[in-house]
C-alpha positions as a LaTeX table, in Angstrom:
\begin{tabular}{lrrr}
\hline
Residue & $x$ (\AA) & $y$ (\AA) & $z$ (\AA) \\
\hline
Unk1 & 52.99 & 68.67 & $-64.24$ \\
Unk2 & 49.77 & 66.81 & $-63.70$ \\
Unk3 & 47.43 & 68.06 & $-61.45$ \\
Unk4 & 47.08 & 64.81 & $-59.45$ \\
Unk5 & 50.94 & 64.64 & $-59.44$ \\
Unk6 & 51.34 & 68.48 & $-58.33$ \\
Unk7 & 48.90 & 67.54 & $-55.35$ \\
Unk8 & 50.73 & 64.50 & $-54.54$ \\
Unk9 & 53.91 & 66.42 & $-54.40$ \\
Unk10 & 52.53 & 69.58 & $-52.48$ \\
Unk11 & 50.87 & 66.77 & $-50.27$ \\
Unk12 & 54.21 & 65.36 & $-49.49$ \\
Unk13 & 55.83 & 68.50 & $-48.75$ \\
Unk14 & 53.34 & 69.58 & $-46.75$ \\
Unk15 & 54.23 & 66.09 & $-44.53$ \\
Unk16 & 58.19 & 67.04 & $-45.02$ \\
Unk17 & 57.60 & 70.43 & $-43.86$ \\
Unk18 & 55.28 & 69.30 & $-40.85$ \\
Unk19 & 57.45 & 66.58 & $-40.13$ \\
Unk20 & 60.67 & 69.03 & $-39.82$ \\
Unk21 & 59.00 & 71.47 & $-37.65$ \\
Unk22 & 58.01 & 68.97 & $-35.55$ \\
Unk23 & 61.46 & 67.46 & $-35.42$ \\
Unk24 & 62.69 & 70.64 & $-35.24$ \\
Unk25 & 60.01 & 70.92 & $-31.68$ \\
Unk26 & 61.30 & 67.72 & $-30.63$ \\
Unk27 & 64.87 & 69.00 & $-30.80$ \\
Unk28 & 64.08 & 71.79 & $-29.28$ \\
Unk29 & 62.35 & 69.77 & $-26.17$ \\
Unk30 & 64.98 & 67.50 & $-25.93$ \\
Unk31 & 67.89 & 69.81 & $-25.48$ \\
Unk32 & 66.17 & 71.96 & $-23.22$ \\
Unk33 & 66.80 & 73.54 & $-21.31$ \\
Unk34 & 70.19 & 73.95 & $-22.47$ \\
Unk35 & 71.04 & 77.23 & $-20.28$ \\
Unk36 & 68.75 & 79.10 & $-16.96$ \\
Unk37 & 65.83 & 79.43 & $-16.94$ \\
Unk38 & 64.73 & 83.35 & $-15.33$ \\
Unk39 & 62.24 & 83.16 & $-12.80$ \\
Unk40 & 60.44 & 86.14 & $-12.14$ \\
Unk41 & 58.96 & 87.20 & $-9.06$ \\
Unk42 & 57.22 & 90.49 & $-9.12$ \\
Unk43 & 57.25 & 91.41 & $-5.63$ \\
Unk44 & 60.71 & 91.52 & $-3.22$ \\
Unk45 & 62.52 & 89.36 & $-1.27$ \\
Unk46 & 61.21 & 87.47 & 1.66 \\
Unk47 & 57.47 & 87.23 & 0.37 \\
Unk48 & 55.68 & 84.53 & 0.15 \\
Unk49 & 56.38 & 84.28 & $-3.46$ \\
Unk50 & 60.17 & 84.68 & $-3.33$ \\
Unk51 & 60.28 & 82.57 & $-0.28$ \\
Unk52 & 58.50 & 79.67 & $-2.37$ \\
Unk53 & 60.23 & 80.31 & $-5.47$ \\
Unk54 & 63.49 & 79.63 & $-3.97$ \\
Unk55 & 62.49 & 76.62 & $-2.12$ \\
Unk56 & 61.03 & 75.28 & $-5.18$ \\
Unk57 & 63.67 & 76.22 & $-7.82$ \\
Unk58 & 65.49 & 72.58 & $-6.97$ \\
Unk59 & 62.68 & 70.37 & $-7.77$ \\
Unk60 & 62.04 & 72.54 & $-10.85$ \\
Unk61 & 65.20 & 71.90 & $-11.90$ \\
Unk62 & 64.79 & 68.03 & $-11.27$ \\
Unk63 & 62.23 & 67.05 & $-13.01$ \\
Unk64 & 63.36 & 69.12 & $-15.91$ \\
Unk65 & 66.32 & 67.50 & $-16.34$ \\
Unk66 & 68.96 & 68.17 & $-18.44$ \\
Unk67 & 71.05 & 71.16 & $-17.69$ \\
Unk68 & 68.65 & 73.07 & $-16.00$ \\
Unk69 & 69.63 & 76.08 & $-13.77$ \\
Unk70 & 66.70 & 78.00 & $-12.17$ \\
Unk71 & 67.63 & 81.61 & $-11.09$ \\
Unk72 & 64.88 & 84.15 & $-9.35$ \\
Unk73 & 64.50 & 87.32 & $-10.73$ \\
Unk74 & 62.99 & 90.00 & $-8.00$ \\
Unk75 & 61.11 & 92.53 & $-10.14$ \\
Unk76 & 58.76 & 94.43 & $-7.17$ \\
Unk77 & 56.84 & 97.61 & $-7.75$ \\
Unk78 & 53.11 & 98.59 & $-8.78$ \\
Unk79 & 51.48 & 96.23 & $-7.41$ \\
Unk80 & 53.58 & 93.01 & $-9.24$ \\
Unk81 & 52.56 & 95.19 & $-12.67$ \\
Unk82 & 56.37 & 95.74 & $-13.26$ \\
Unk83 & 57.36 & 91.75 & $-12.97$ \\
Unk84 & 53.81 & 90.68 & $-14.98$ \\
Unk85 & 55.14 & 93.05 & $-17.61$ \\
Unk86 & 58.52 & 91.44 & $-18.31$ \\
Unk87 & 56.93 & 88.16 & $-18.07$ \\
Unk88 & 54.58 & 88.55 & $-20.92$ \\
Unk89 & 57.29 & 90.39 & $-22.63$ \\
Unk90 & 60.01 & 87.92 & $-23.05$ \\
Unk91 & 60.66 & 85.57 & $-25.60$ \\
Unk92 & 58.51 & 82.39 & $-25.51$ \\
Unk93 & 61.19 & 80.11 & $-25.60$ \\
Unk94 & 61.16 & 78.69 & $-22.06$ \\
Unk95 & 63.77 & 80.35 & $-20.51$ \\
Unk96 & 61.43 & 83.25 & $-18.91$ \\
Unk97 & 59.11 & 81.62 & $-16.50$ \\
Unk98 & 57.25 & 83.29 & $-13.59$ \\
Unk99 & 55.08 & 83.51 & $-10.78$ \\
Unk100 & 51.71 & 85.20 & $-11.31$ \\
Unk101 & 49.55 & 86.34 & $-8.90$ \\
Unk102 & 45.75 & 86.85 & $-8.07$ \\
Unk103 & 43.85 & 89.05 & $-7.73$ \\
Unk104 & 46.65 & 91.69 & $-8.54$ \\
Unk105 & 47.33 & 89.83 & $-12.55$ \\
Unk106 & 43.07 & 90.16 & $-12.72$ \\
Unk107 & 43.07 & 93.79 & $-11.16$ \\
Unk108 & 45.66 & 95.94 & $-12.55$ \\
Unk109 & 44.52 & 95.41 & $-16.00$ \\
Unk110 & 40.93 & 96.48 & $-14.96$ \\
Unk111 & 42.36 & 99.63 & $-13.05$ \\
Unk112 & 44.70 & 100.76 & $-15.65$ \\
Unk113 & 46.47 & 100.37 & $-19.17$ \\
Unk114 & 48.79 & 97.48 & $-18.77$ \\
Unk115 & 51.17 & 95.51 & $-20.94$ \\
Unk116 & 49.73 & 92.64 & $-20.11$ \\
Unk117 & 46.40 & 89.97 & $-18.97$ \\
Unk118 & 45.91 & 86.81 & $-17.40$ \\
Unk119 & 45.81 & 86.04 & $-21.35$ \\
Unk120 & 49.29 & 86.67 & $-22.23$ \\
Unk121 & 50.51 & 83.78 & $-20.68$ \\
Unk122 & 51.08 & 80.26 & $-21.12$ \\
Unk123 & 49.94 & 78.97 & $-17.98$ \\
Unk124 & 51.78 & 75.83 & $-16.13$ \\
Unk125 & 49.92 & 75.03 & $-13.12$ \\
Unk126 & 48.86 & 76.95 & $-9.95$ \\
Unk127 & 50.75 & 76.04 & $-6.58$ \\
Unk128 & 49.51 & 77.63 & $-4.09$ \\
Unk129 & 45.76 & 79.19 & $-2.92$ \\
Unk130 & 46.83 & 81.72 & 0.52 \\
Unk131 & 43.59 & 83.12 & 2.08 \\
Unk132 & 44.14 & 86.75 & 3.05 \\
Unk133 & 44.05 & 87.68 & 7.30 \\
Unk134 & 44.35 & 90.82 & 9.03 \\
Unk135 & 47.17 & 90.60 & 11.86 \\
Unk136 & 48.05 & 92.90 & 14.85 \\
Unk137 & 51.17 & 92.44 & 16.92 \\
Unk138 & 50.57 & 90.24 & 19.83 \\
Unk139 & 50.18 & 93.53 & 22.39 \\
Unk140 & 47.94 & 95.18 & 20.18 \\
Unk141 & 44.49 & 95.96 & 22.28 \\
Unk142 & 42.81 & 94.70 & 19.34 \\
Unk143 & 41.33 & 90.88 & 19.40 \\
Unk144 & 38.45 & 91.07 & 16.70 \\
Unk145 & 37.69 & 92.57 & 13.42 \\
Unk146 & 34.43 & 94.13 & 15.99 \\
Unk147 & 37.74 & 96.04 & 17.86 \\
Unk148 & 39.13 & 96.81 & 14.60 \\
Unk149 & 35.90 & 98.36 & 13.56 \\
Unk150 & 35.21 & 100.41 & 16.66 \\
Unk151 & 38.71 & 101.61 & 17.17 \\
Unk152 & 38.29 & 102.86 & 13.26 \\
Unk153 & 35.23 & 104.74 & 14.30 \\
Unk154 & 36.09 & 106.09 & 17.28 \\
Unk155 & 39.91 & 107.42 & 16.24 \\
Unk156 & 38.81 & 108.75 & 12.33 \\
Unk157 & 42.18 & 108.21 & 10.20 \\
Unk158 & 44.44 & 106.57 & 12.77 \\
Unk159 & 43.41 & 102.82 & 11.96 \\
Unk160 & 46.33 & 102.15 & 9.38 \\
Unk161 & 46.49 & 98.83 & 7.34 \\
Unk162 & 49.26 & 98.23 & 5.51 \\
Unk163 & 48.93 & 96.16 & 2.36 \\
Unk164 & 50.77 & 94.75 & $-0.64$ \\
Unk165 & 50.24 & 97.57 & $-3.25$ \\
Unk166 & 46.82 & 99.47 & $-4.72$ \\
Unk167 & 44.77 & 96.76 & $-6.16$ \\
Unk168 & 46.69 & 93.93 & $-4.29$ \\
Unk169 & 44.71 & 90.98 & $-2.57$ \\
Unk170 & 44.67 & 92.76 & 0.65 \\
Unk171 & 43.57 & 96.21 & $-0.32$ \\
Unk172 & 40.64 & 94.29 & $-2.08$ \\
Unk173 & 40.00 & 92.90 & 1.59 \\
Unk174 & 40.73 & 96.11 & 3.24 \\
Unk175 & 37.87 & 97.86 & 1.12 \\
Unk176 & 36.34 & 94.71 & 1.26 \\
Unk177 & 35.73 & 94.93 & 5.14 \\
Unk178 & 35.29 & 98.99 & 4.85 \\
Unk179 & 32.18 & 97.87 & 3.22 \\
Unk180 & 30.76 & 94.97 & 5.22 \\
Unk181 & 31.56 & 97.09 & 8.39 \\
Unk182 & 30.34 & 100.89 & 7.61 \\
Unk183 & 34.01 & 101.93 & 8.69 \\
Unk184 & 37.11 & 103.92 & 6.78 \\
Unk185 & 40.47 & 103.06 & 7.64 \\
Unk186 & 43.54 & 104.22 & 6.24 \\
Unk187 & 45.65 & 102.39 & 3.16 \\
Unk188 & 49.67 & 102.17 & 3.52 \\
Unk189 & 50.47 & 100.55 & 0.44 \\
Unk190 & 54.27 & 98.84 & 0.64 \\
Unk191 & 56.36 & 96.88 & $-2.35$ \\
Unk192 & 55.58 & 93.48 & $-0.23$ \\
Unk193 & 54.71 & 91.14 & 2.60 \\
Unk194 & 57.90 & 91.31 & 4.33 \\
Unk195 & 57.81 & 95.27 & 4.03 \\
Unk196 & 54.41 & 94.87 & 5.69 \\
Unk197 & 55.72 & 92.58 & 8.66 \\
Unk198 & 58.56 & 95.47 & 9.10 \\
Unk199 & 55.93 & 98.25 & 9.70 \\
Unk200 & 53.86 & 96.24 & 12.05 \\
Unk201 & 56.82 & 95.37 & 13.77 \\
Unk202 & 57.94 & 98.57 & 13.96 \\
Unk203 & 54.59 & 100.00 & 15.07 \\
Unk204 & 54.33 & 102.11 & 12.31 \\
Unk205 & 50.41 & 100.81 & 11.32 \\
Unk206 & 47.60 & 99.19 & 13.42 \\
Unk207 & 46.96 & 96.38 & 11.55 \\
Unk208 & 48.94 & 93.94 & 8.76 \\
Unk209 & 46.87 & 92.77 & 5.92 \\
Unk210 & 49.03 & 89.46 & 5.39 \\
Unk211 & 47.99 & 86.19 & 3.49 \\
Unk212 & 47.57 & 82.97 & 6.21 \\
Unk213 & 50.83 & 81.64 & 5.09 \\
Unk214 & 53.00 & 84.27 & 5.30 \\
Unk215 & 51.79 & 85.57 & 8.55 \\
Unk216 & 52.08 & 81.82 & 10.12 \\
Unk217 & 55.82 & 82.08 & 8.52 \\
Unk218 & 56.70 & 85.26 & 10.43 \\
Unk219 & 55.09 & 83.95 & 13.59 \\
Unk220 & 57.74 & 81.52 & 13.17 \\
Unk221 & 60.59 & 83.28 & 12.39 \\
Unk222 & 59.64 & 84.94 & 15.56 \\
Unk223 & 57.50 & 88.41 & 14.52 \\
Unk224 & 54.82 & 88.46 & 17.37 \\
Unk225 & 51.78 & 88.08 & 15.16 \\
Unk226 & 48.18 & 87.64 & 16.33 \\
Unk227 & 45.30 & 86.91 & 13.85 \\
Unk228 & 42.02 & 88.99 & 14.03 \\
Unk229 & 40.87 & 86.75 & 11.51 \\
Unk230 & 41.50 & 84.89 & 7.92 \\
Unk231 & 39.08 & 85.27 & 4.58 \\
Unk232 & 39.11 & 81.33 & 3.40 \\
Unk233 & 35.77 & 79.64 & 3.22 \\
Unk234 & 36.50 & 77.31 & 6.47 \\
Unk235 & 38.85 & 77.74 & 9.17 \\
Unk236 & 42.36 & 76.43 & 8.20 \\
Unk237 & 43.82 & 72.99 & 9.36 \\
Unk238 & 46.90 & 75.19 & 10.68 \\
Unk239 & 44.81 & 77.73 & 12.45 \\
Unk240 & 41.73 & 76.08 & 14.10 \\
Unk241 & 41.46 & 78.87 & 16.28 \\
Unk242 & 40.84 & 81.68 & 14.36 \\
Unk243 & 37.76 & 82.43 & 13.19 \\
Unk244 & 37.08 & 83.16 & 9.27 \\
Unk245 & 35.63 & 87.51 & 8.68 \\
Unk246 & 32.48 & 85.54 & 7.90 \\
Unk247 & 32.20 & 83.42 & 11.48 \\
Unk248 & 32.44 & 86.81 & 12.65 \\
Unk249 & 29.94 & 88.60 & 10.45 \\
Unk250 & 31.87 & 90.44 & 7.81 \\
Unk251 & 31.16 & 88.62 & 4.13 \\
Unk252 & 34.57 & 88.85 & 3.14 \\
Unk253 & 36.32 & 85.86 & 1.64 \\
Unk254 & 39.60 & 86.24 & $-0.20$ \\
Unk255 & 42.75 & 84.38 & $-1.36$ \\
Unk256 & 45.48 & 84.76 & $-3.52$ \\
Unk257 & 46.38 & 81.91 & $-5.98$ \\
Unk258 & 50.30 & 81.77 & $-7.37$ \\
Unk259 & 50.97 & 79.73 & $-9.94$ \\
Unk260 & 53.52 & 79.73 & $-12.50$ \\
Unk261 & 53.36 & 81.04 & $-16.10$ \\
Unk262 & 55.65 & 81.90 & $-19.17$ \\
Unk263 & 54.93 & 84.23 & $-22.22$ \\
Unk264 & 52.91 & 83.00 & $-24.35$ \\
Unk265 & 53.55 & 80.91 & $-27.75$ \\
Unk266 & 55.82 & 78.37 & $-26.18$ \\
Unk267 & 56.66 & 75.83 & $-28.30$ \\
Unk268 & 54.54 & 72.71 & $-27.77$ \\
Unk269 & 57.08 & 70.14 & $-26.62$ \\
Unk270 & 58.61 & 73.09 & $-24.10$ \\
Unk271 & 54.99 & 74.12 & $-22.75$ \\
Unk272 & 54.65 & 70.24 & $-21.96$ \\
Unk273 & 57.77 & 69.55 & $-20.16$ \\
Unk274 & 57.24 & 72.21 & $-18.26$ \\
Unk275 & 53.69 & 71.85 & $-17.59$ \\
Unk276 & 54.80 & 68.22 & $-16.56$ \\
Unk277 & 57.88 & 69.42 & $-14.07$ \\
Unk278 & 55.06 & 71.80 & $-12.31$ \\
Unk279 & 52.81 & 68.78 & $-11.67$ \\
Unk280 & 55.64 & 66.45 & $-10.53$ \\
Unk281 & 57.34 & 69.09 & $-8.27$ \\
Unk282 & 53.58 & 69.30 & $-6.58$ \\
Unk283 & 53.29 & 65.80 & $-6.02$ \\
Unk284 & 56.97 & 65.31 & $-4.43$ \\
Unk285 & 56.61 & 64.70 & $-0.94$ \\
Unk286 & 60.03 & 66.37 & $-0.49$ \\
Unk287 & 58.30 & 69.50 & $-2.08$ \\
Unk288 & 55.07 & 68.69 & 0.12 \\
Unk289 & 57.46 & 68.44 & 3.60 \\
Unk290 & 58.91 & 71.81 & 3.12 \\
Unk291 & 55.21 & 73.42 & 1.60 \\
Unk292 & 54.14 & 72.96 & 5.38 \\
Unk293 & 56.96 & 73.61 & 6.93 \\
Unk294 & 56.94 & 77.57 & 5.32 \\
Unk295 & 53.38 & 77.27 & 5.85 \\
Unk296 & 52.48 & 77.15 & 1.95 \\
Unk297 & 49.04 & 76.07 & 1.81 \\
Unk298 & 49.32 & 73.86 & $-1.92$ \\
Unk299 & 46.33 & 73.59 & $-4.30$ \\
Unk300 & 47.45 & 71.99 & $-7.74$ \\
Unk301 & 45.61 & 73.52 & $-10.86$ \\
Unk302 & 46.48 & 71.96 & $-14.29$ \\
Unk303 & 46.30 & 74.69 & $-16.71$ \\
Unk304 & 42.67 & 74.13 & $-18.18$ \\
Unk305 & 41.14 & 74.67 & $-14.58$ \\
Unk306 & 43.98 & 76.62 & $-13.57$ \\
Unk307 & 42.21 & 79.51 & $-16.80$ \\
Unk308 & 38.44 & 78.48 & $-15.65$ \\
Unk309 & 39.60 & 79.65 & $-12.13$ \\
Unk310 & 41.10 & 82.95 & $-13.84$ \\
Unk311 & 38.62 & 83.40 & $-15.94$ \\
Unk312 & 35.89 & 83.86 & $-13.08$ \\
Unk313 & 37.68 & 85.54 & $-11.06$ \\
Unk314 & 38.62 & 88.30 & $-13.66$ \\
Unk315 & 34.59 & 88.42 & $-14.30$ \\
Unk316 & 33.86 & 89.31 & $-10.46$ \\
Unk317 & 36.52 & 91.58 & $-10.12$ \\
Unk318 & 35.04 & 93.64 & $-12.93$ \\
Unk319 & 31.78 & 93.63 & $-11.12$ \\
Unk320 & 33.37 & 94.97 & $-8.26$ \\
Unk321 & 35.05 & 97.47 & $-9.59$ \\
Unk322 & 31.90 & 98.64 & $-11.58$ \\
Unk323 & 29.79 & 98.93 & $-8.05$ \\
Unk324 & 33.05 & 100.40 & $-6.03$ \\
Unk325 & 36.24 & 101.28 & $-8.22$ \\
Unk326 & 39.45 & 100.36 & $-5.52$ \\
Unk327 & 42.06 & 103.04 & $-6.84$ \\
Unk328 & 43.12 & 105.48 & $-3.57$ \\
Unk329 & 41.48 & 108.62 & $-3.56$ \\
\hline
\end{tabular}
């Protein structure tokens, strides 16, 4: 065969073979989803994760189209480590999505082996950004993170804070405010947020390291919650009247961003529908309505900012642990 010829043939089955794979993508797209989708959670029931997974699963399922079914997997334990694990795990074929959550997705890995980084993921969009609080029960003598601090001092051992796991968002805050206020209080690590509000209820620990959202939900669902204070930059629209850790002199700003993710290697034509289903569940004002109404504070991230974001918060928490490693003693 002549050489010219021989390219002009490889050429055009080169296109063929391009042309069916991407047919073959399209195909794929089109029919899917074609069965459920899984969507993990990796901590338990009645979070703030499961409680916006469920509430969100609908519009998911909307704007997907198709035959889409959207059932939540609960996978709690070490610190969401067990749920991140399955999630980068499965099969990249779009049905195994999941929520993934900071700092505990940027921590764990810097702690400890693990199966898994905020790099084995396709990413889909972040939903929500939940600034962390401490909370006391509403007949707690405690009123400011100054009380907190003095109570630790004065009763060595007894000021208990109970937190999402070693490593989680609110340990980092609890060591966090150690630091900035020269005290040592004492870490009761549970498998999530609605664990946590069933110890302070219960008046088994002093104070409830609980995300803004959360809290404001079990305030609602009639938990008598008081704020010492929240870690966002600015006060929050729903709480104007409690001061931020900083207002009150303790440099300590934190907040948990969940977003949702699948293994990585999707196909292209899956990553894009669902990447497209994220945004358009976000902007529903159906969506919106019920976001306030659990007290969800929203902040859409398409996936390119969603990794910058990731990516520099990965690079302070290795700082951090380099100046003051955050495993218990």
């Amino acid at each position: 065969m002549h050489h010219r010829t021989k390219r002009r043939t490889l050429r055009a089955l080169t296109a063929l073979l391009a042309a069916t794979a991407l047919y073959a993508g399209a195909a794929q797209a089109a029919g899917y989803p074609e069965r459920p989708i899984n969507l993990i959670v990796s901590y338990g029931p009645g979070g703030g994760t499961d409680l916006v997974a469920r509430m969100m699963a609908p519009f998911l399922q909307k704007y997907l189209g198709g035959d889409a079914r959207i059932v939540v997997l609960n996978r709690p334990g070490a610190g969401g480590a067990i749920g991140f694990t399955e999630l980068a795990r499965a099969q990249p074929d779009g049905y195994t999505i999941g929520f993934i959550n900071t700092p505990n997705l940027l921590t764990i890995p810097i702690e400890r082996k693990s199966g898994f980084s905020w790099q084995s993921y396709d990413l889909l969009g972040n939903l929500i950004d939940d600034p962390g609080a401490f909370t006391v029960l509403q007949d707690s003598p405690l009123k400011t993170l100054s009380d907190l601090s003095a109570y630790a001092r004065q009763n060595p051992g007894k000021a208990t804070v109970g937190t999402t796991g070693t490593g989680s968002d609110d340990h980092l805050a609890m060591l966090r405010f150690e630091r900035a206020s020269g005290t040592t209080l004492s870490h009761i690590p549970y498998k999530g947020a609605g664990e946590v509000r069933g110890a302070l209820a219960g008046g088994e620990i002093t104070t409830g390291a609980i995300n803004v959202g959360e809290a404001l939900q079990y305030q609602k669902g009639g938990t008598p919650l008081r704020f010492l204070g929240q870690m966002g930059k600015a006060r929050a629209a729903e709480l104007p009247d409690v001061p931020t850790f900083k207002e009150q002199g303790y440099d300590v700003e934190l907040a948990s961003l969940r977003g949702l993710a699948a293994p990585k290697g999707l196909p292209e034509a899956v990553r894009a529908k669902l990447v497209d289903a994220v945004k358009r569940t976000v902007d529903d004002p159906g969506f919106q309505a019920k976001a306030r109404d659990m007290y969800a504070p929203l902040r859409y991230l398409p996936p390119a900012a969603y990794a910058q974001e990731l990516a520099a918060g990965e690079a302070e928490f290795r700082k951090l642990w380099q100046a003051a490693p955050w495993l218990d003693k």
